[in-house]
Amino acid sequence: MAKLWGGRFSKKTNPLVEEFTKSIQFDKKLAAYDCAGSIAHARMLGKCKIIPKKDAVKIVSGLNSILNQIKKGSFKVDNSVEDIHTAIQNALDKKIGKSSGMLHTARSRNDQVSLDTRMYCKEEINSILALLAGLKASIKGFSKKNIDVIVPGFTHLQNAQPVLLSHQMLAYCQMLGRDIDRLNDCKKRVDVLPLGSCAISGTSLPIDRNFVAKELGFSKISSNSMDAVSDRDFVIEIIASLAIIGMHLSRLSEDLIIWNSQVFGFLDIGDEYSTGSSMMPQKKNPDVLELIRGKCGTLYGSLVEVMTMMKGLPLTYNRDMQLDKEPLFKSVETVRCSLKILIAMFKCLKVNKEKASELLNDEAIYATDIMEYLVKKGVPLKESHDIVGKIVAYGLQRKLKLSEISLREYRFFSPKFNKDAYELLDAKKSVSLKNSFGGTSFKQVRRQLENA
Ligand code: ARG
């Protein structure tokens, strides 16, 4: 098949080499961007009189019709060629004949592939941003609906203190908010036009890079041609941001899996989002969440893949860099699928309030409230901590819950105890007391809901 090079070669390329070096099987994903980039480039070549106006017009109209075919899904990618740049160039040759040979003036595949990848990234960042906002909205809706549900919050997966379930869910909104910030920040560095850097050093032809940037909606043009053709930081940044998103989604999934288990049992994942067992007829398993959790492996793998591929590469372009695309595409797809299914799933999650309140039977979760009760009465923290620790141990030894220990016994540990201490052994009270900014009180959670 026609190549974009070959003049200096006297022997045919070994078919094994062609098979080994080609990227068409994955970079065909960039077809529309490649076309759009070429259209802007051809317009610039015509405007700057680098090629005759009438040839530029012919090229642009040929590319436009190819772009239409790509958008309609009727463009047949020739899988035998080296890469998408070659495929589009060949298609244009076929369509318009001789003028197409002028398109690659003042351009190399080295700046072209960076341009295509940046255009892909800009679009995909926007679509992931929309999904992140969608998941935030779903979590917010769930939190609003279940604002009154109290559950034990954990540290070390041990009962710690009562919290509003909505407070815990809104913690994930905070993480997703940072994920959004990170991607928006990445976008600034993706939004730089590399085209015009050519193979390595720029060109002697009078190109207008700002014109191309404007045509393609880039806010900046790159300042160093050598950097522009060899930089893949933007790919790494996106993959890293996606890996962090994946990590957040895996933690969210794990919380939902735990709560959905029979041991906790206060959350029910809808039948539509569960799967069964081939042997145990009673099973309803959270496989979707487990896969989201598991796919973190793919995301971390992609990050390590590209970081390692880039390490120690001499400037400027090296063919190694072709290997950035599959991990990039895979990461984008993985996060997109996980976000989509989570958004849908949240609409079906049901909370079992009785189960949730059963979990609050462990009155030791109020120990910190009792400690702060003593602090409010002037007992130094260290002493209060010690007193309440001893009371907990006393109860454990005698198999007494904190509410079953008499006031006389409490007074034995500290004379500061009064009858009102028993009022603390209540989940609603405990939660309401945590009214410090960002705490789990109803008031603070309502504020979070308003700001989320
Ligand atoms: N397919 C290559 C890539 O994805 C672009 C081609 C550049 N090839 C070259 N020999 N300069 O990076």
PDB file of C-alpha atoms and ligand atoms in Angstrom, residues 23 27 82-83 85 108-110 113 232 317 319 321-322 324-325, ligand 1:
ATOM      1  CA  SER A  23      -0.652   1.812  14.297  1.00  0.00           C
ATOM      2  CA  ASP A  27      -5.053   5.268  15.734  1.00  0.00           C
ATOM      3  CA  GLU A  82       0.832   2.300   8.305  1.00  0.00           C
ATOM      4  CA  ASP A  83      -1.309   4.759  10.234  1.00  0.00           C
ATOM      5  CA  HIS A  85      -2.338   9.916   8.605  1.00  0.00           C
ATOM      6  CA  SER A 108       5.406  16.187   9.529  1.00  0.00           C
ATOM      7  CA  ARG A 109       3.583  13.295  11.090  1.00  0.00           C
ATOM      8  CA  ASN A 110       5.491  14.185  14.240  1.00  0.00           C
ATOM      9  CA  VAL A 113       0.113  13.051  15.553  1.00  0.00           C
ATOM     10  CA  ARG A 232       3.631  13.630  25.926  1.00  0.00           C
ATOM     11  CA  TYR A 317      10.247  12.193  18.328  1.00  0.00           C
ATOM     12  CA  ARG A 319       8.648   5.707  17.478  1.00  0.00           C
ATOM     13  CA  MET A 321       5.799   7.369  21.429  1.00  0.00           C
ATOM     14  CA  GLN A 322       3.308   5.684  19.134  1.00  0.00           C
ATOM     15  CA  ASP A 324       0.917   6.205  24.093  1.00  0.00           C
ATOM     16  CA  LYS A 325      -2.383   5.838  22.277  1.00  0.00           C
TER      17      LYS A 325
HETATM   18  N1  ARG B   1       2.090   6.665  13.974  1.00  0.00           N
HETATM   19  C1  ARG B   1       3.057   7.489  14.605  1.00  0.00           C
HETATM   20  C2  ARG B   1       2.663   7.777  16.063  1.00  0.00           C
HETATM   21  O1  ARG B   1       1.594   7.450  16.437  1.00  0.00           O
HETATM   22  C3  ARG B   1       3.208   8.781  13.888  1.00  0.00           C
HETATM   23  C4  ARG B   1       4.147   8.602  12.776  1.00  0.00           C
HETATM   24  C5  ARG B   1       5.413   9.261  12.972  1.00  0.00           C
HETATM   25  N2  ARG B   1       6.348   8.374  12.399  1.00  0.00           N
HETATM   26  C6  ARG B   1       7.562   8.694  12.090  1.00  0.00           C
HETATM   27  N3  ARG B   1       8.334   7.756  11.622  1.00  0.00           N
HETATM   28  N4  ARG B   1       8.024   9.877  12.290  1.00  0.00           N
HETATM   29  O2  ARG B   1       3.427   8.312  16.818  1.00  0.00           O
END
